[in-house]
Short mmCIF file of C-alpha atoms and ligand atoms in Angstrom, two decimals:
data_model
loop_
_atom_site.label_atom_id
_atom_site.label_comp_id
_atom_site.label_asym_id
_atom_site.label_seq_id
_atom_site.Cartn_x
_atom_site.Cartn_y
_atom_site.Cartn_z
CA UNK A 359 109.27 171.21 99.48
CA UNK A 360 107.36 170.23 102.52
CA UNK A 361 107.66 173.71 104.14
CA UNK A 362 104.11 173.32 106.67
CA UNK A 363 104.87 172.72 109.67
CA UNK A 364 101.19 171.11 111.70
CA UNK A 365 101.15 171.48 115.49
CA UNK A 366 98.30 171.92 117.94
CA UNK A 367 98.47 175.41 117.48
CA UNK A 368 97.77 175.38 114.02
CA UNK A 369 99.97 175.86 110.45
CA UNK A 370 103.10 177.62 109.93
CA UNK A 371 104.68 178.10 106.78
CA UNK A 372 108.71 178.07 107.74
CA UNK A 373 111.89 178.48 105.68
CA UNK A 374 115.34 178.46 106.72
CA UNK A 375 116.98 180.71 104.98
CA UNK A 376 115.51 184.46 105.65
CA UNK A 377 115.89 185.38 101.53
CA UNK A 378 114.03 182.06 99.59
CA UNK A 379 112.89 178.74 100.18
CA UNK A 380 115.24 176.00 100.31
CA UNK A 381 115.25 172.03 100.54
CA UNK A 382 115.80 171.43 104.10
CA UNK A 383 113.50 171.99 106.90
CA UNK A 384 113.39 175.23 109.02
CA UNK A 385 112.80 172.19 112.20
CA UNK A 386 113.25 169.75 113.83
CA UNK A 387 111.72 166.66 116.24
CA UNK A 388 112.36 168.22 119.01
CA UNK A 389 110.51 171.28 117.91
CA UNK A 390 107.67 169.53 117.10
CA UNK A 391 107.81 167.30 120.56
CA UNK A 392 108.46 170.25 122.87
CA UNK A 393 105.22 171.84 120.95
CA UNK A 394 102.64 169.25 121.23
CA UNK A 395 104.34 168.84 124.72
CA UNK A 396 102.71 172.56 125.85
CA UNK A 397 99.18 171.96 124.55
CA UNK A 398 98.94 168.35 126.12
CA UNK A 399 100.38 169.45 129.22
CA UNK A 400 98.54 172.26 129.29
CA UNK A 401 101.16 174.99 130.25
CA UNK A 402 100.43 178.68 130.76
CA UNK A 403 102.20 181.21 131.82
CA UNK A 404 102.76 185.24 131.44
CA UNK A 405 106.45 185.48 130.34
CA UNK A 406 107.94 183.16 127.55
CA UNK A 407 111.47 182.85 126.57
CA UNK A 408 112.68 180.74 124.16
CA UNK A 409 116.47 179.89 123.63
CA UNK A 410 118.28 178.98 120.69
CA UNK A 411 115.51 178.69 118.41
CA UNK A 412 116.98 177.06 115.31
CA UNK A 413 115.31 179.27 112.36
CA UNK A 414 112.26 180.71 114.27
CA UNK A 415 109.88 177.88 114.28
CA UNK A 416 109.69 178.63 117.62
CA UNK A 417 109.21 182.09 118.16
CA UNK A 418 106.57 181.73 115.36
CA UNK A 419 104.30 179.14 116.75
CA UNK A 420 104.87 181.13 120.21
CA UNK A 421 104.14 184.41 119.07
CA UNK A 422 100.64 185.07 120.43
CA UNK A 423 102.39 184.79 123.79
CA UNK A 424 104.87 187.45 123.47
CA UNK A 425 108.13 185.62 123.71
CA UNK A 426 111.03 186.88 123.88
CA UNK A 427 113.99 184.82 121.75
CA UNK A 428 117.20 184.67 122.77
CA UNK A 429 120.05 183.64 120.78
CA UNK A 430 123.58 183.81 119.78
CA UNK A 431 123.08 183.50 116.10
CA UNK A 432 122.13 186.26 113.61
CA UNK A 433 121.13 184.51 111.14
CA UNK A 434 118.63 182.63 113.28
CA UNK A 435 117.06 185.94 114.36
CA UNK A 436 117.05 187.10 110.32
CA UNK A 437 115.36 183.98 110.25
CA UNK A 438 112.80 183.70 112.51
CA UNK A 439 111.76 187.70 111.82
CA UNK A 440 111.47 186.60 108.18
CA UNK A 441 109.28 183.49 109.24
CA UNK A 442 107.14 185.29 111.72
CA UNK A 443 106.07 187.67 108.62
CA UNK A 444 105.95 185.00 106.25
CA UNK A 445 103.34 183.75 108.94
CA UNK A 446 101.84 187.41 108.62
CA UNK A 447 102.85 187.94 112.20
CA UNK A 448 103.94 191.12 113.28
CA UNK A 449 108.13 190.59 114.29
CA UNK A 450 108.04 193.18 117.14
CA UNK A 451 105.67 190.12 118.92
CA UNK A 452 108.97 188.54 119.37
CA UNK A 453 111.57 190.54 121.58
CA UNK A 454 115.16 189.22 119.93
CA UNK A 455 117.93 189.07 122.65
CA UNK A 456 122.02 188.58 121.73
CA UNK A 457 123.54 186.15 123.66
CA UNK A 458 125.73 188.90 125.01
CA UNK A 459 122.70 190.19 126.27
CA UNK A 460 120.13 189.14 129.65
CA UNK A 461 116.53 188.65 128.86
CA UNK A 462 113.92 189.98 130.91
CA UNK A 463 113.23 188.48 134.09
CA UNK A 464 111.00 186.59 135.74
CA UNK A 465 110.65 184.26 133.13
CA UNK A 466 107.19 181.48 133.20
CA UNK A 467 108.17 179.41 130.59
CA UNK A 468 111.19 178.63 129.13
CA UNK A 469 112.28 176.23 126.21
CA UNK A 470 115.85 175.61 125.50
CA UNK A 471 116.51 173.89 122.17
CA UNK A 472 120.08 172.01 123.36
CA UNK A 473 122.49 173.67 121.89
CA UNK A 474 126.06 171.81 120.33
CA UNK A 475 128.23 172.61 122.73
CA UNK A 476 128.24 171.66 126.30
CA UNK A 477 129.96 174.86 127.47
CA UNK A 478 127.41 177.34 125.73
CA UNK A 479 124.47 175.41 127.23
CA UNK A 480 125.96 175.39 130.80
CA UNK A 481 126.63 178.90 130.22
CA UNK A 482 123.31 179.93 129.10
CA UNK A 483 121.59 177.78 132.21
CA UNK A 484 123.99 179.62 134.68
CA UNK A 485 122.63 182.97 133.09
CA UNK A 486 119.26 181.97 132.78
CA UNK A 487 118.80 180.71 136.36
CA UNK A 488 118.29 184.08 138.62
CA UNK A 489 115.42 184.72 135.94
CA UNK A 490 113.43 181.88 137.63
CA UNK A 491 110.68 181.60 140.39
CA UNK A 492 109.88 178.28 141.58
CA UNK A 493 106.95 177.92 139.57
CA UNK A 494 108.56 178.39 136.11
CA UNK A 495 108.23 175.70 133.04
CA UNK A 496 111.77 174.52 132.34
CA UNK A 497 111.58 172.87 129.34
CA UNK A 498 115.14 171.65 127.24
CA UNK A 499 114.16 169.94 123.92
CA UNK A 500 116.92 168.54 121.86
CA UNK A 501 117.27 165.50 119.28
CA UNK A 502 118.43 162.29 121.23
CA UNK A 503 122.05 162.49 119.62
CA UNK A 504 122.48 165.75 121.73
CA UNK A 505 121.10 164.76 125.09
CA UNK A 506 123.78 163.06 127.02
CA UNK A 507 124.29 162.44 130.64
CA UNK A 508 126.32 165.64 130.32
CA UNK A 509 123.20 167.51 129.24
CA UNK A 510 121.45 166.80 132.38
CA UNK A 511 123.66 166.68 134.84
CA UNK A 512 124.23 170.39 133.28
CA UNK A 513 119.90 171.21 133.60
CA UNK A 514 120.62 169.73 137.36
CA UNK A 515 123.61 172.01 138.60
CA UNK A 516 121.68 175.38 137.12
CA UNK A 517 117.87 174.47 137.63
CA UNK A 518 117.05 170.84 139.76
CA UNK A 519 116.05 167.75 139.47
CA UNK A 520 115.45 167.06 135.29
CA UNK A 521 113.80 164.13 133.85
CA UNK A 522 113.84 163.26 130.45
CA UNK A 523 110.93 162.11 128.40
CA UNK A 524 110.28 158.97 126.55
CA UNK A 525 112.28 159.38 122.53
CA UNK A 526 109.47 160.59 120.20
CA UNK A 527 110.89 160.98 116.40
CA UNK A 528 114.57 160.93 117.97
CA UNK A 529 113.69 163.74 120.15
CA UNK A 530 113.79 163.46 123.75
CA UNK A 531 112.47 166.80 126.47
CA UNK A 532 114.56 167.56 129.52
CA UNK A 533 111.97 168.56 131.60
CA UNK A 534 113.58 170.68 134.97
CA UNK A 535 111.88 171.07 137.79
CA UNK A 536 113.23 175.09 139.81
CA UNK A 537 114.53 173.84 142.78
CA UNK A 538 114.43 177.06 144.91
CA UNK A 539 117.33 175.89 147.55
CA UNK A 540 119.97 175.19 144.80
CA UNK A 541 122.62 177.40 145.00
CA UNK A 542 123.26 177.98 141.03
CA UNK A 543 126.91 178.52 140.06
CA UNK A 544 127.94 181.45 138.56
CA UNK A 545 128.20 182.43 135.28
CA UNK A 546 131.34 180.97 133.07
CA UNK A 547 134.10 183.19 132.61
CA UNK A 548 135.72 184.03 129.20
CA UNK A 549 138.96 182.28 128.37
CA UNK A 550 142.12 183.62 127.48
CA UNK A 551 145.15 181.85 126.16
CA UNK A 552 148.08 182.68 123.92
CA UNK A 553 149.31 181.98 120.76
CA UNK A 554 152.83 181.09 120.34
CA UNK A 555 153.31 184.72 118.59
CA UNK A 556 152.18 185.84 122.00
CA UNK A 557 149.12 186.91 120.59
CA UNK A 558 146.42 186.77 123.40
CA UNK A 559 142.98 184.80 122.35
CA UNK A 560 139.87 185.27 124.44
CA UNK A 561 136.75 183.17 124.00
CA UNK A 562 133.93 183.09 125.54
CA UNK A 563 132.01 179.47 125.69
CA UNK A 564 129.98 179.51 122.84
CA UNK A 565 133.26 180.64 120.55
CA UNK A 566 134.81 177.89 118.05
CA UNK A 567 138.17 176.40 119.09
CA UNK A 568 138.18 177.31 122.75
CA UNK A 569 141.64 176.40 124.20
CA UNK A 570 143.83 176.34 121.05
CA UNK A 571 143.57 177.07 117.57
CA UNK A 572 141.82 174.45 115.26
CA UNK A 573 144.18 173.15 113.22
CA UNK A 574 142.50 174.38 110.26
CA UNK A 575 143.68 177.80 111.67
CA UNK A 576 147.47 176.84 112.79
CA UNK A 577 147.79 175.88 109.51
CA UNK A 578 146.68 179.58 107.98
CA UNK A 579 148.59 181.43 111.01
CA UNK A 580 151.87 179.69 108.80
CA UNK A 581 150.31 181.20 105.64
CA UNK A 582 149.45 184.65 105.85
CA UNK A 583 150.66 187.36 103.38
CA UNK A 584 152.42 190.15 104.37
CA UNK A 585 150.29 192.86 103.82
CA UNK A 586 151.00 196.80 102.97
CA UNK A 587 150.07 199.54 105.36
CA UNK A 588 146.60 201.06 104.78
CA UNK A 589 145.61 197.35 102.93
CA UNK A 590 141.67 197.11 104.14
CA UNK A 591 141.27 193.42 105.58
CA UNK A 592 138.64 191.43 106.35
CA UNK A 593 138.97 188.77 108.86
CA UNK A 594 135.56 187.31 108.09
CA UNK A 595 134.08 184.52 110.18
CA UNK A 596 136.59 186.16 112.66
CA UNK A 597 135.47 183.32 115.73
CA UNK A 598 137.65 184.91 118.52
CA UNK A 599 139.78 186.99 116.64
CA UNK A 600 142.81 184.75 116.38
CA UNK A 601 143.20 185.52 112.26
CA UNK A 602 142.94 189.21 112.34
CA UNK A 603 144.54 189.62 115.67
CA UNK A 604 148.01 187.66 114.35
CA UNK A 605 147.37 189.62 110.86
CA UNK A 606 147.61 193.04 112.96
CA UNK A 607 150.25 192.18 115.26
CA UNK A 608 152.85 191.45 112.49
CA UNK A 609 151.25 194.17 109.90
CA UNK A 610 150.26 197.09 112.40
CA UNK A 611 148.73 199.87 109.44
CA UNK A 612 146.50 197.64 108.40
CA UNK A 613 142.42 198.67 108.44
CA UNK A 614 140.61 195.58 109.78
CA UNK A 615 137.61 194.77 109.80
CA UNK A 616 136.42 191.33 111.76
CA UNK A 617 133.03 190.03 110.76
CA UNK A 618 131.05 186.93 112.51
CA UNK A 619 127.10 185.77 112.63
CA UNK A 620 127.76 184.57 116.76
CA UNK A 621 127.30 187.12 118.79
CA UNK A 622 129.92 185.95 121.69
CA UNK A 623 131.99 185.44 118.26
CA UNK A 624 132.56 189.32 118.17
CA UNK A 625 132.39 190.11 121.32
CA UNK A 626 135.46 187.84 121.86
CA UNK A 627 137.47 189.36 119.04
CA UNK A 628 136.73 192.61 120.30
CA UNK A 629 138.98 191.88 123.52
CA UNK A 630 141.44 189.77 121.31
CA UNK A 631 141.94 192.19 118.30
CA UNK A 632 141.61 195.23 120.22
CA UNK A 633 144.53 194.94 122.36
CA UNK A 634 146.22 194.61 118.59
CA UNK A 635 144.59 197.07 116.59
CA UNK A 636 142.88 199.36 118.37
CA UNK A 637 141.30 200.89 115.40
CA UNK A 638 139.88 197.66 114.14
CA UNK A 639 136.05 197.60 113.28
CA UNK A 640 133.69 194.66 114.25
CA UNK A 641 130.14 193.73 113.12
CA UNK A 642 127.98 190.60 113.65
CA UNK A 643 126.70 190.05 110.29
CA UNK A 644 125.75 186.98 107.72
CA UNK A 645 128.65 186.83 105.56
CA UNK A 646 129.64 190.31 104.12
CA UNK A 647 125.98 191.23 103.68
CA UNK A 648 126.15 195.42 104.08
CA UNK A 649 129.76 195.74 102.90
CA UNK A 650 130.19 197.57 99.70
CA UNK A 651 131.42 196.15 96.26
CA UNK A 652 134.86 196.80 95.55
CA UNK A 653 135.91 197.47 99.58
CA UNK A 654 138.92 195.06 100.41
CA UNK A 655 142.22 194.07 99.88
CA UNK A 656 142.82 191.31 101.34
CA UNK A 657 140.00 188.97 102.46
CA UNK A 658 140.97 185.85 105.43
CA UNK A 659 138.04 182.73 106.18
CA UNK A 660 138.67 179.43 107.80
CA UNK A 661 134.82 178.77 106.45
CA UNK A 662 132.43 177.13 108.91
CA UNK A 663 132.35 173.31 108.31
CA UNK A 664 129.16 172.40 110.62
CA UNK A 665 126.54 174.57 111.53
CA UNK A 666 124.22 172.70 113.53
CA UNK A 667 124.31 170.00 110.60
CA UNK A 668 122.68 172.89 108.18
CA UNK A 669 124.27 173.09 104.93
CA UNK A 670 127.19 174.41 105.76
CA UNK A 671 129.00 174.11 101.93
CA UNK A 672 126.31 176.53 100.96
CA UNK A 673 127.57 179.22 103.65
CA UNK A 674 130.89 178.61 102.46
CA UNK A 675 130.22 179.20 98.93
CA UNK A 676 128.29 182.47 100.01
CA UNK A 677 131.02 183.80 102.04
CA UNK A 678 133.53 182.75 98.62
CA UNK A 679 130.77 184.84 96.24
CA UNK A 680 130.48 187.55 98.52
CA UNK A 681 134.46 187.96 98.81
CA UNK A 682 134.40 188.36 94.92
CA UNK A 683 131.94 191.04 95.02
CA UNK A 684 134.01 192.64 98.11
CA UNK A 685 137.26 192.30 96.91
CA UNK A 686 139.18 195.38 94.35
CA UNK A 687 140.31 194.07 91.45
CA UNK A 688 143.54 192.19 92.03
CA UNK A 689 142.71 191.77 95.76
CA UNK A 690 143.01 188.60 97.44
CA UNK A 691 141.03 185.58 99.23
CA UNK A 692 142.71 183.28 101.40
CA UNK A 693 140.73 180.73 102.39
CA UNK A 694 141.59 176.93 104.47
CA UNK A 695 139.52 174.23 104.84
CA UNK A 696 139.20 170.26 105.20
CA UNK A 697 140.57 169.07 102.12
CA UNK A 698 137.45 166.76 101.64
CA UNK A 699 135.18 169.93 101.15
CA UNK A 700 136.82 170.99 97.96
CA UNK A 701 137.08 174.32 98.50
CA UNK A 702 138.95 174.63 95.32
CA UNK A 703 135.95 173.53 92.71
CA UNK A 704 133.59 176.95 93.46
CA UNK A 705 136.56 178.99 94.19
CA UNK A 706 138.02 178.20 90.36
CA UNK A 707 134.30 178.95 89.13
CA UNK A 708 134.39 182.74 90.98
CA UNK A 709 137.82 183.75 90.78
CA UNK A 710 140.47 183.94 88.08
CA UNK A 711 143.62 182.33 89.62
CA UNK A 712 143.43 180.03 92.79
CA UNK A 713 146.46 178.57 94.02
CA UNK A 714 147.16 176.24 97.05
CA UNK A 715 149.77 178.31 99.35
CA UNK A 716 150.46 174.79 101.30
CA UNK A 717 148.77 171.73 102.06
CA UNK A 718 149.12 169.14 104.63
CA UNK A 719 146.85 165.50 104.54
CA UNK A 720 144.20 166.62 105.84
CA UNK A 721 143.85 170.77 105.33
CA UNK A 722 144.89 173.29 102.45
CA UNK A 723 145.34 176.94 102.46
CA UNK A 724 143.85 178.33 99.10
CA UNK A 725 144.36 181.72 97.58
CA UNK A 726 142.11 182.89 94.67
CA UNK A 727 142.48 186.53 93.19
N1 LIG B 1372 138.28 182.43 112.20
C1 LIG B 1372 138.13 181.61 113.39
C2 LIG B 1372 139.29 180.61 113.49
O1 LIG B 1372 139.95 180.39 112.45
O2 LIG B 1372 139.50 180.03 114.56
C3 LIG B 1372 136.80 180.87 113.39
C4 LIG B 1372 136.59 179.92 112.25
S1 LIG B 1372 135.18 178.86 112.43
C5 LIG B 1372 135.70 177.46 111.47
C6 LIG B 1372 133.94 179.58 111.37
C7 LIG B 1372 133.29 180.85 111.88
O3 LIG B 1372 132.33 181.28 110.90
C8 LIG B 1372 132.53 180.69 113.20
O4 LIG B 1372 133.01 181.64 114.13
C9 LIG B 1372 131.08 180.95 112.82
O5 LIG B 1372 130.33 181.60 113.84
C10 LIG B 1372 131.23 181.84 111.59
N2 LIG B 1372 130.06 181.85 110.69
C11 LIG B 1372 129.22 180.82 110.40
N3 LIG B 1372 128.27 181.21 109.54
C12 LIG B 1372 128.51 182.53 109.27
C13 LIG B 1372 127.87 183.50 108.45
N4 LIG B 1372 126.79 183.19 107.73
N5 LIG B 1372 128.36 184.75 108.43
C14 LIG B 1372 129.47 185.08 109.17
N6 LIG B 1372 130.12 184.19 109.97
C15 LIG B 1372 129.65 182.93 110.01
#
């Protein structure tokens, strides 16, 4: 596996996945652009942030300057710790920051790998700006599929004027120039709709499915069990809540637990499950990494189907293993997905019975005990 990754500032060995070495590459173009970028430019500076560093590669090459890292994934933090030492760099270099978090501020130098969605980068920018002086490096590097008009005119309303560089490897550089006078808009507010069931949802902009539920999710709303009071529960990849929320509203003793690797994930189902279940516990985690063998009843995932175009089958078929390990004897997984991922084909390899509860042409609710 070609796991070296050669810059200017020398050799890193990187992996994606914080446990082993994998087959895919911990990054990407535009990491390797926005690097060579800062030693042929030249660019100094005190205080370095980086933002949405994919799987560390970043924060590693960085880390003689003290970054801090700030992100909405925890599994890119697991990563990028894991990397750093791998690199035999000491992790506390690197200050990690949750996207529900602020970093530090005044910032020098800033790189912002462009995230996926418009909304979380226009939030991040709004949030970002007041940490500025007009001498900072703005520097947004993203691969040329992600840099739209959209993308700059974004980098313009937060920052100033933004140029884009010349496509090197696919990858282009946004790079912003502070303008002082610009009066930066505030930061995005969360939004809150309801469900049909009258169940309120609240997302803030980085959450999956913002306005409405996915239709991966309307279709499990329609096939949830009816559960028995004191069941334990695991809404895992809980998003903003709207699974567990609709699974406390119509089975109130339940124990619920909602589970999500995004930060603003469980900080949204925290507003949208706690007005249902007030005793409901959260945690951003990877999958059900820390919860104990034999723990749950009843276990609810709409799996993730893209994850920054990482491999997003093999998070799925973590999350099914883990659920096995979770799960008491006799306890259930319900699980929906795209039928085209074929959820069914590891499921019947982990579990002893897995039936479809309902299908439409294009999803299916699975249930494996
Ligand atoms: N349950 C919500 C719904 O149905 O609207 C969200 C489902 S969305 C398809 C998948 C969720 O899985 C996302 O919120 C994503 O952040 C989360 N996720 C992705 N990888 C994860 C991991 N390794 N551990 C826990 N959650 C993860």
């Amino acid at each position: 596996m070609d796991d070296v990754l050669t810059v200017p500032q020398g050799e890193f060995t990187l992996h994606r996945d914080h446990h082993e070495a994998g087959p895919l590459r911990a990054w990407d173009a535009a990491d390797e652009y926005v690097l060579a970028h800062l030693a042929e430019a030249g660019v100094s500076g005190d205080r370095w942030l980086v933002v949405n560093d994919g799987f560390g590669a970043l924060a590693t090459v960085l880390a003689d300057h003290r970054p801090q890292s700030w992100s909405d994934s925890h599994v890119a933090i697991e990563a990028a710790r894991a990397n750093l030492v791998r690199n035999d760099l000491d992790p506390d270099l690197v200050r990690f920051v949750p996207s529900t978090d602020v970093p530090e501020g005044p910032i020098d130098v800033v790189i912002v790998k462009v995230p996926r969605t418009i909304a979380f980068l226009d939030d991040e920018l709004r949030r970002l700006r007041p940490l500025l002086h007009e001498g900072s490096v703005v520097i947004g590097a993203g691969m040329t599929k992600s840099v739209h008009n959209s993308t700059i005119e974004v980098f313009e309303r937060s920052i100033g004027p933004t140029p884009t560089t010349r496509a090197r490897k696919k990858a282009r550089l946004l790079l912003a120039q502070v303008n002082p006078r610009l009066e930066a808009p505030a930061p995005l507010e969360p939004i809150t709709w309801k469900t049909h069931e009258g169940v309120a949802v609240t997302n803030l902009p980085t959450v999956f499915s913002s306005g409405s539920p996915d239709a991966g999710a309307r279709l499990l709303l329609t096939h949830l069990p009816e559960v028995p009071p004191g069941a334990r529960v695991i809404d895992l990849g809980c998003g903003n809540g709207i699974i567990g929320a609709t699974l406390a509203r119509r089975n109130p003793d339940i124990e619920l637990r909602c589970i999500d690797e995004s930060y603003q994930a469980v900080a949204s189902a925290r507003v949208t499950v706690g007005s249902e279940a007030p005793t409901a516990a959260f945690a951003v985690a990877d999958s059900l990494v820390g919860i104990p063998d034999d723990d749950a009843d009843l276990i609810v995932v709409n799996p993730p189907f893209h994850a920054g175009g990482a491999r997003t089958h093999d998070v799925a078929g973590r999350m099914f293993a883990d659920a096995r390990r979770v799960l008491r004897p006799g306890g259930q997984l319900i699980v929906v997905g795209n039928r085209h991922l074929g959820h069914h084909k590891p499921l019947r390899n982990l579990f002893d019975s897995v039936t479809a509860l309902s299908s439409d042409p294009s999803f299916v609710v699975l249930s494996a005990r």
